[in-house]
CSV table of C-alpha atoms in Angstrom, one decimal:
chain,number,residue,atom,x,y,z
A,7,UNK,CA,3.7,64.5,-9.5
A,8,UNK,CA,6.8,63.7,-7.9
A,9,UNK,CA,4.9,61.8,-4.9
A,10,UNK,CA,2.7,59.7,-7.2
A,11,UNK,CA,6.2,58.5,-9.4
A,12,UNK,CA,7.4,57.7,-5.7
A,13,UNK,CA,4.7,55.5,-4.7
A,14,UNK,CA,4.8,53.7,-8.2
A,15,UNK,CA,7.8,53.2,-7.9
A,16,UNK,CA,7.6,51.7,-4.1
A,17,UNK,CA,4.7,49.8,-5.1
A,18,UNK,CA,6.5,47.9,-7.8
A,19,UNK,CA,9.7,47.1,-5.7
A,20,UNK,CA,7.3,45.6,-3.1
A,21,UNK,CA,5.3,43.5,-5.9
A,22,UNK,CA,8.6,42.2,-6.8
A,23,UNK,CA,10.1,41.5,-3.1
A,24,UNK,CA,6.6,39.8,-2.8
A,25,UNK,CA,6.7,37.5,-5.9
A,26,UNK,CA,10.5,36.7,-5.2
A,27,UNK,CA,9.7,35.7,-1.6
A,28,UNK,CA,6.9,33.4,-2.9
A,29,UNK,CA,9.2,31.3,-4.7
A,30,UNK,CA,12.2,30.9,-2.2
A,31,UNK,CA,12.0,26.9,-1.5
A,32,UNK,CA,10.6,24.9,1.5
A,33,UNK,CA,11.4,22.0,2.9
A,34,UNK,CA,8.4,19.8,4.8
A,35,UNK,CA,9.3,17.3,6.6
A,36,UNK,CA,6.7,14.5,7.6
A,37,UNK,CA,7.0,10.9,9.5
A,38,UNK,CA,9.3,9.8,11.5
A,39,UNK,CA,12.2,7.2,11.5
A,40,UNK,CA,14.6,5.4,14.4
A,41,UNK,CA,18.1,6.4,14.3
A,42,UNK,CA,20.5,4.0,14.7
A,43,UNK,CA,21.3,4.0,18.2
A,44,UNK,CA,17.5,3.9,18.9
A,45,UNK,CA,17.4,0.1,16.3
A,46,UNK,CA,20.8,-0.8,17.6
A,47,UNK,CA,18.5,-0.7,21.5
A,48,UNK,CA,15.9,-3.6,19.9
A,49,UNK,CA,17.1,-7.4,20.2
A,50,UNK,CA,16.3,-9.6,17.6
A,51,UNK,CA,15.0,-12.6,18.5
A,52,UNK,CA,14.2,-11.4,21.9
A,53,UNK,CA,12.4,-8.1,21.9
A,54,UNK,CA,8.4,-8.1,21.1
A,55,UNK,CA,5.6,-5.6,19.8
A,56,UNK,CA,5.5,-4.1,23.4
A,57,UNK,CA,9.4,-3.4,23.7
A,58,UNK,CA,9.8,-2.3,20.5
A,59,UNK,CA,7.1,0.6,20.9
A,60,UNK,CA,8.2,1.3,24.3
A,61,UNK,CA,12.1,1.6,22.8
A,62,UNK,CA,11.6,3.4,19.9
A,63,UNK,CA,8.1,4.5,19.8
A,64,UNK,CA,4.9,3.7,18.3
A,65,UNK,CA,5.0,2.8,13.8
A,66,UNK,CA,4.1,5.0,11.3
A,67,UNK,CA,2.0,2.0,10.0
A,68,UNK,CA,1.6,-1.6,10.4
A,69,UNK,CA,1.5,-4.6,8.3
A,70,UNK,CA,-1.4,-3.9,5.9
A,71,UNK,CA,-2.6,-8.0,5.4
A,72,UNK,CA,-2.1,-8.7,8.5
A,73,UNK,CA,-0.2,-7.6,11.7
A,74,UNK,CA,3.6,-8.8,10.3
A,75,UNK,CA,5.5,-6.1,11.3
A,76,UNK,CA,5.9,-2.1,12.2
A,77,UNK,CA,6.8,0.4,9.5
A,78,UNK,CA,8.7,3.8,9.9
A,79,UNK,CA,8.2,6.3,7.3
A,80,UNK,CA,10.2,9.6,6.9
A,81,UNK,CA,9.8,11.8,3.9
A,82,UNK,CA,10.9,15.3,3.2
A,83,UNK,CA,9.2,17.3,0.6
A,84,UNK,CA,10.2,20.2,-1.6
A,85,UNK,CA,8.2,23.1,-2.4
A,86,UNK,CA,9.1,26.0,-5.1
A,87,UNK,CA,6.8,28.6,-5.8
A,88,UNK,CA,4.3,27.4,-7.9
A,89,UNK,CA,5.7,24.4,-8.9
A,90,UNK,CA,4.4,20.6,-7.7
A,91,UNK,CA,5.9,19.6,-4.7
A,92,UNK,CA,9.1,16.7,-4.8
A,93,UNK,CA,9.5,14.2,-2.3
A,94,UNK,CA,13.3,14.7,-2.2
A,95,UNK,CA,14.3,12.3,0.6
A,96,UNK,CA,12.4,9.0,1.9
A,97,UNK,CA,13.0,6.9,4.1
A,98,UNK,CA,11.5,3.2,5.7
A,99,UNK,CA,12.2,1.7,8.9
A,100,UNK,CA,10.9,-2.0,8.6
A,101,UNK,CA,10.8,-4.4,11.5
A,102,UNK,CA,9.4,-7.9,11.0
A,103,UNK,CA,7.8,-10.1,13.6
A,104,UNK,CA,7.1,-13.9,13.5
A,105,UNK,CA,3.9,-15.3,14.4
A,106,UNK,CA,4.3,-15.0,17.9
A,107,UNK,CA,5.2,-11.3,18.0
A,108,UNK,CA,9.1,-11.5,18.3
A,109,UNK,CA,11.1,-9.0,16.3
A,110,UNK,CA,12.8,-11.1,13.6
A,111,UNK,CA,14.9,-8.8,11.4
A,112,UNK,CA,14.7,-4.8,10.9
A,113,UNK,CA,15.1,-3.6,7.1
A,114,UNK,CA,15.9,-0.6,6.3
A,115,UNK,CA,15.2,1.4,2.2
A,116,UNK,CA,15.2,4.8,0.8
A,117,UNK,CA,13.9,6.5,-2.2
A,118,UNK,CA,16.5,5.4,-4.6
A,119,UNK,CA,15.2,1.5,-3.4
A,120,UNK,CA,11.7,2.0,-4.6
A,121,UNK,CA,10.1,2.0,-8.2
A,122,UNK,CA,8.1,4.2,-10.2
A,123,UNK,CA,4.0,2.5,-10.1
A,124,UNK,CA,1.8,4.6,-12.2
A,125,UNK,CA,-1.0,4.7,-11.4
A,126,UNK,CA,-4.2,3.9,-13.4
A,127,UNK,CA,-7.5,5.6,-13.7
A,128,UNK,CA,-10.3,3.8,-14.3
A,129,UNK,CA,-13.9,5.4,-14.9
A,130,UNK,CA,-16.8,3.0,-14.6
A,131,UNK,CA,-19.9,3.7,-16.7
A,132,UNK,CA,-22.7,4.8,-14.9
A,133,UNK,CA,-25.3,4.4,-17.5
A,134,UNK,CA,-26.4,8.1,-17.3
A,135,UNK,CA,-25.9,9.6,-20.5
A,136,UNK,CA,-25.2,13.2,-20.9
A,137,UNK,CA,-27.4,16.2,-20.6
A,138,UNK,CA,-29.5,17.8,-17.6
A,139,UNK,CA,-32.0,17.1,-15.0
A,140,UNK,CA,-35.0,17.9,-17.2
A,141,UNK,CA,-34.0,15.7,-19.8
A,142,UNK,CA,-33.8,12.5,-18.0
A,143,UNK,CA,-36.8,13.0,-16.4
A,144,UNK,CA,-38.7,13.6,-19.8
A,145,UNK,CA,-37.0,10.8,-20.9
A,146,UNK,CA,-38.5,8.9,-18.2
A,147,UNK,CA,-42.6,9.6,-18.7
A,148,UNK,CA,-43.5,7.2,-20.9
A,149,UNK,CA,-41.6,4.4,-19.0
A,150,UNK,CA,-44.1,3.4,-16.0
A,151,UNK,CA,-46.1,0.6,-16.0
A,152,UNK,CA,-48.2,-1.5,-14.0
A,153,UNK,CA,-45.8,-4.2,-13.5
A,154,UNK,CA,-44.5,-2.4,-10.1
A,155,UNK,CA,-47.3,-0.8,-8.7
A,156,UNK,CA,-49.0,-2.5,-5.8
A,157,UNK,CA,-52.1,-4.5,-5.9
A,158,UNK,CA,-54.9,-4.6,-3.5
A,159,UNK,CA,-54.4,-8.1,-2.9
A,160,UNK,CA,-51.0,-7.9,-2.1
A,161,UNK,CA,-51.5,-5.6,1.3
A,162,UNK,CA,-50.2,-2.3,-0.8
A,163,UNK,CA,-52.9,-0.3,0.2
């Protein structure tokens, strides 16, 4: 009787260690962004696409419209147990190029810089109304006609 007490007993404390460990936080880090002796290396005015990448490496992302400059995107994420995960840090390397691919200016932001976009969700009709397989398809039998069928003088058959 004593044993089975015992292995209760070790069976809970290890449930417990188990659930506590589950909900110690992690930090993910994702991206990455030039320090500032790496953007103090790239000459405004002077330096191009190919410099820039070969300096300080290739962009997160590029300009979305069109090709106007690099971006550099850092974030670091928290996770607690069970809880949905914070971006806790961000930040954004920007460096702009003119027409002819010179870097013109670097900009730099962080989280505190951005704002809040909700987004929206917006559900499109499909025209299919609820309920099963079998019902649209009964709801279908009396709807064929002749209109769509082919006709001998038409090549159809």
């Amino acid at each position: 009787m004593k044993t089975q007490s015992k292995v209760i007993k070790y069976a809970v404390m290890g449930v417990a260690m188990l659930s506590l460990a589950a909900c110690a936080t992690r930090y993910r880090n994702h991206g990455y962004v030039p320090d500032a002796e790496e953007l103090a290396g790239i000459t405004l005015g002077v330096d191009t696409r190919d410099t820039v990448v070969e300096t300080i490496g290739p962009p997160t992302a590029s300009g979305v419209l069109d090709d106007s400059g690099y971006i550099y995107v850092r974030s670091r994420v928290k996770h607690l147990g069970p809880r949905r995960p914070e971006v806790v840090d961000r930040q954004i390397v920007v460096i702009g190029f003119d027409s002819r691919g010179i870097a013109r200016n670097i900009e730099k932001y962080a989280l505190e810089d951005g704002q809040f976009v909700p987004l929206q969700r917006r559900i499109t009709d499909n025209g299919i109304q609820t309920g099963g397989l079998l019902r649209q398809l009964s709801a279908n039998l009396g709807n064929f006609g002749p209109s769509g069928a082919p006709t001998a003088s038409a090549g159809g058959f």
